[in-house]
Amino acid sequence: MTFYGIFFFYIIFWTAVVSPTPILKRGYKPKTNTIDLTIEKVTLAPDGFTRQLSTVNGQYPGPTIEVNKGDRILMKIRNKLGEPTAIHAHGMLQRGTPWYDGVPWMAQCVIPDDYEFTYNFTVPEEAGTHWYHAHETLQYVDGAFGALIVHDPDDPYKSEYDEEIIVMLNDYHHTNAQPLLKEFLTPEIPDNGLINGKNNFDCSKAPSGSKCVDNAGLAKFEFVKNKKYRLRIINTSAFSAFFFSIDKHEMEVIEADGSYTKRNKINRLPINVAQRYSVIVTANQPVDNYIMRSEFQKKCMPDAAANLPIIKAIVHYEGAPNDAEPKDNPWSDSLAECVDLDHKTLQPLKEEKIPEATKKFEFEIEFHKNKTGIVKAFLNGSSYIPDINFPTLDKIFKGKSSYERSANAYVFDKDGEVVDLYFINYDEGDHPFHIHGYQFWVLGTGDGDKVNKDELNTNNPIKRDTATIPGSGWMAIRFVSDNPGVWGIHCHMICYRSFRFCSLYCFFF
Ligand SMILES: *[C@@H]1O[C@H](CO)[C@@H](O)[C@H](O)[C@H]1NC(C)=O
Ligand SMILES: *[C@@H]1O[C@H](CO)[C@@H](O)[C@H](O)[C@H]1NC(C)=O
Ligand SMILES: *[C@@H]1O[C@H](CO)[C@@H](O)[C@H](O)[C@H]1NC(C)=O
Ligand SMILES: *[C@@H]1O[C@H](CO)[C@@H](O)[C@H](O)[C@H]1NC(C)=O
């Protein structure tokens, strides 16, 4: 069984904020992309079961944002949710614009209901597969998310695929996420899972009185024989890790969280919450229909998850019958559950000599009751509590330099510190950790409560922004503190926080 909860701590690094100038080859002229996003509640039935969702522009998932490396993004948020929100562009480093990171009480106050707020930032180095999502309470679990693709005019793999396809995988709940939160210690089993917002649901399992139709329809991906596709796979789950595969088709991993990798041939891709991968798939099978599948990794879920269905979509070759049921042809190679794709098999495309650590922190992760009997996540005995009246970045601007213990704040005042973070996870559940403002090198993961220093990979490790700490295990990561700001590092499973409005003066303009 897994406990679901949040660990949050953050890094404060402060010198002067400087925006970098993008270095682009091939003569691409960056432009400004203005994107209007209205966050609002809409009644939809993605899998046939009718419920209210928190959506972006009334769509589920929200609209895909596509820009080029070097561009400026103006995300104009209109909050019509009836409650406060904030939007995080996941995977964007926000170099020079830490106030647009979208994390309430670290980078900004929440955007009150019926207000507008514009996030204004550039993406000089963030080419890759990313996403944006509400970073306030559980709104993203209720639907407030979408893909954010930063195309690369200098993509080294550009000539190796013909088309791109976005595949968003998520677990899906028929109830609003807020009640889930209250029960977060009796982990909620999702009702279903979706691929690009679609799946069927057996309505006989819906509570009586609900509005539900069977066979709502699966997502369909069109292949043309012999063409090559870059699938950008994004895991936007609340809890669930998946194995992603397409029957009969091999995949070659080329990107992890925005880092190009050497080609790595696999049949089934493990993907954890908030991670992204690109794979190249060649339509080299006979013209037919095939099943694309996303399987819940049930070992990391409560026992009651055993009955969850395989989430399916259809890969339809041009010329194949339109309504034929594809044959079941799953890959049968076995994979370890609840751990990432072996980070050693993910080799960066460009070899990189990584610097020696100049600082090291070790953190112990535990769940236990606090003094009033509420089970919470603790990082070295401290459970994160945001200051909901005074965002941390604002504190820094106003010259405040000490923080409550419950802020879990670690301050770096030197540019270019090379920081090792060791996490020891005493919880039996795995936890996908995400860093804001940086990518980290994954030095190693393993079982037990001691980091095995002999197993650390400092020779060309993968650099990414989300990696899984195994249950009852450890993870060691390294990053360079060269991006001034206030940056969270946290487990990306749904989090326990409650927020109030803060007064408007907190806004920076
Ligand atoms: C976005 O930021 C740039 C750089 O600071 C500034 O020149 C521009 O006016 C801003 N745009 C908006 C709409 O705020
Ligand atoms: C998404 O991440 C969650 C959380 O770890 C994980 O349980 C789930 O398997 C991931 N989804 C996929 C498709 O891997
Ligand atoms: C966390 O606790 C461990 C064990 O007591 C200790 O070794 C480590 O230094 C602590 N880490 C920090 C950042 O204080
Ligand atoms: C325990 O956690 C609950 C929920 O966050 C909080 O309301 C309560 O104040 C906490 N108790 C202590 C002693 O920190």
Coordinates of N, CA and C and ligand atoms in Angstrom, one line a residue, residues 169 233 235-244 269-274 294-297 300 430 432 468 493, ligand 2:
L169 N -1.4 10.7 -20.7 CA -1.9 9.6 -19.9 C -2.3 10.1 -18.6
I233 N 4.9 11.6 -24.9 CA 4.1 11.0 -23.9 C 4.2 11.8 -22.6
N235 N 2.7 12.1 -18.6 CA 1.9 11.5 -17.6 C 1.4 12.6 -16.7
T236 N 0.1 12.9 -16.7 CA -0.5 13.9 -15.9 C -1.4 13.3 -14.8
S237 N -1.0 12.1 -14.3 CA -1.7 11.5 -13.3 C -1.7 12.2 -12.0
A238 N -2.6 11.9 -11.1 CA -2.6 12.3 -9.7 C -1.7 11.3 -8.9
F239 N -1.9 10.0 -9.1 CA -1.2 9.0 -8.3 C -0.5 8.0 -9.2
S240 N -1.1 7.7 -10.4 CA -0.9 6.4 -11.0 C 0.3 6.5 -11.9
A241 N 1.2 5.4 -11.8 CA 2.2 5.2 -12.8 C 1.7 4.2 -13.8
F242 N 2.2 4.3 -15.0 CA 1.7 3.4 -16.0 C 2.9 2.7 -16.8
F243 N 2.5 1.6 -17.5 CA 3.4 1.1 -18.5 C 2.7 1.4 -19.8
F244 N 3.4 2.1 -20.7 CA 2.8 2.5 -22.0 C 3.4 1.7 -23.1
L269 N 7.1 1.2 -21.8 CA 7.7 2.4 -21.2 C 7.1 2.7 -19.8
P270 N 7.9 2.6 -18.7 CA 7.3 2.9 -17.4 C 7.3 4.5 -17.3
I271 N 6.2 5.0 -16.9 CA 6.2 6.5 -16.8 C 5.4 6.9 -15.5
N272 N 6.1 7.7 -14.7 CA 5.5 8.1 -13.5 C 4.9 9.5 -13.5
V273 N 4.1 9.8 -12.5 CA 3.5 11.1 -12.5 C 4.4 12.3 -12.8
A274 N 4.0 13.1 -13.8 CA 4.7 14.3 -14.1 C 5.9 14.1 -15.0
S294 N -2.1 1.7 -21.9 CA -1.4 2.3 -20.7 C -1.9 1.5 -19.5
E295 N -1.0 0.7 -18.9 CA -1.4 -0.2 -17.9 C -1.0 0.4 -16.5
F296 N -2.0 0.4 -15.6 CA -1.7 0.8 -14.2 C -0.6 -0.1 -13.6
Q297 N 0.4 0.5 -13.0 CA 1.4 -0.3 -12.3 C 0.8 -0.6 -10.9
C300 N 2.2 -0.6 -7.2 CA 2.3 0.7 -6.4 C 1.0 1.2 -5.9
D430 N 6.4 4.6 -3.5 CA 7.4 5.4 -4.3 C 6.9 6.8 -4.5
P432 N 7.4 10.3 -6.9 CA 8.0 11.0 -8.0 C 8.3 12.4 -7.6
T468 N 11.8 9.2 -9.8 CA 11.0 8.5 -8.7 C 12.0 8.0 -7.7
M493 N 2.8 13.6 -6.4 CA 1.5 13.0 -6.1 C 0.6 14.1 -5.4
Ligands
LIG2 C1 2.1 8.5 -14.0 O1 2.7 8.7 -12.7 C2 2.0 8.0 -11.7 C3 2.6 8.4 -10.3 O2 3.7 7.8 -10.1 C4 2.3 6.6 -11.9 O3 1.7 5.8 -10.9 C5 1.7 6.3 -13.3 O4 2.0 5.0 -13.5 C6 2.3 7.1 -14.4 N1 1.7 6.9 -15.6 C7 2.3 6.3 -16.6 C8 1.6 6.2 -17.9 O5 3.4 5.8 -16.4

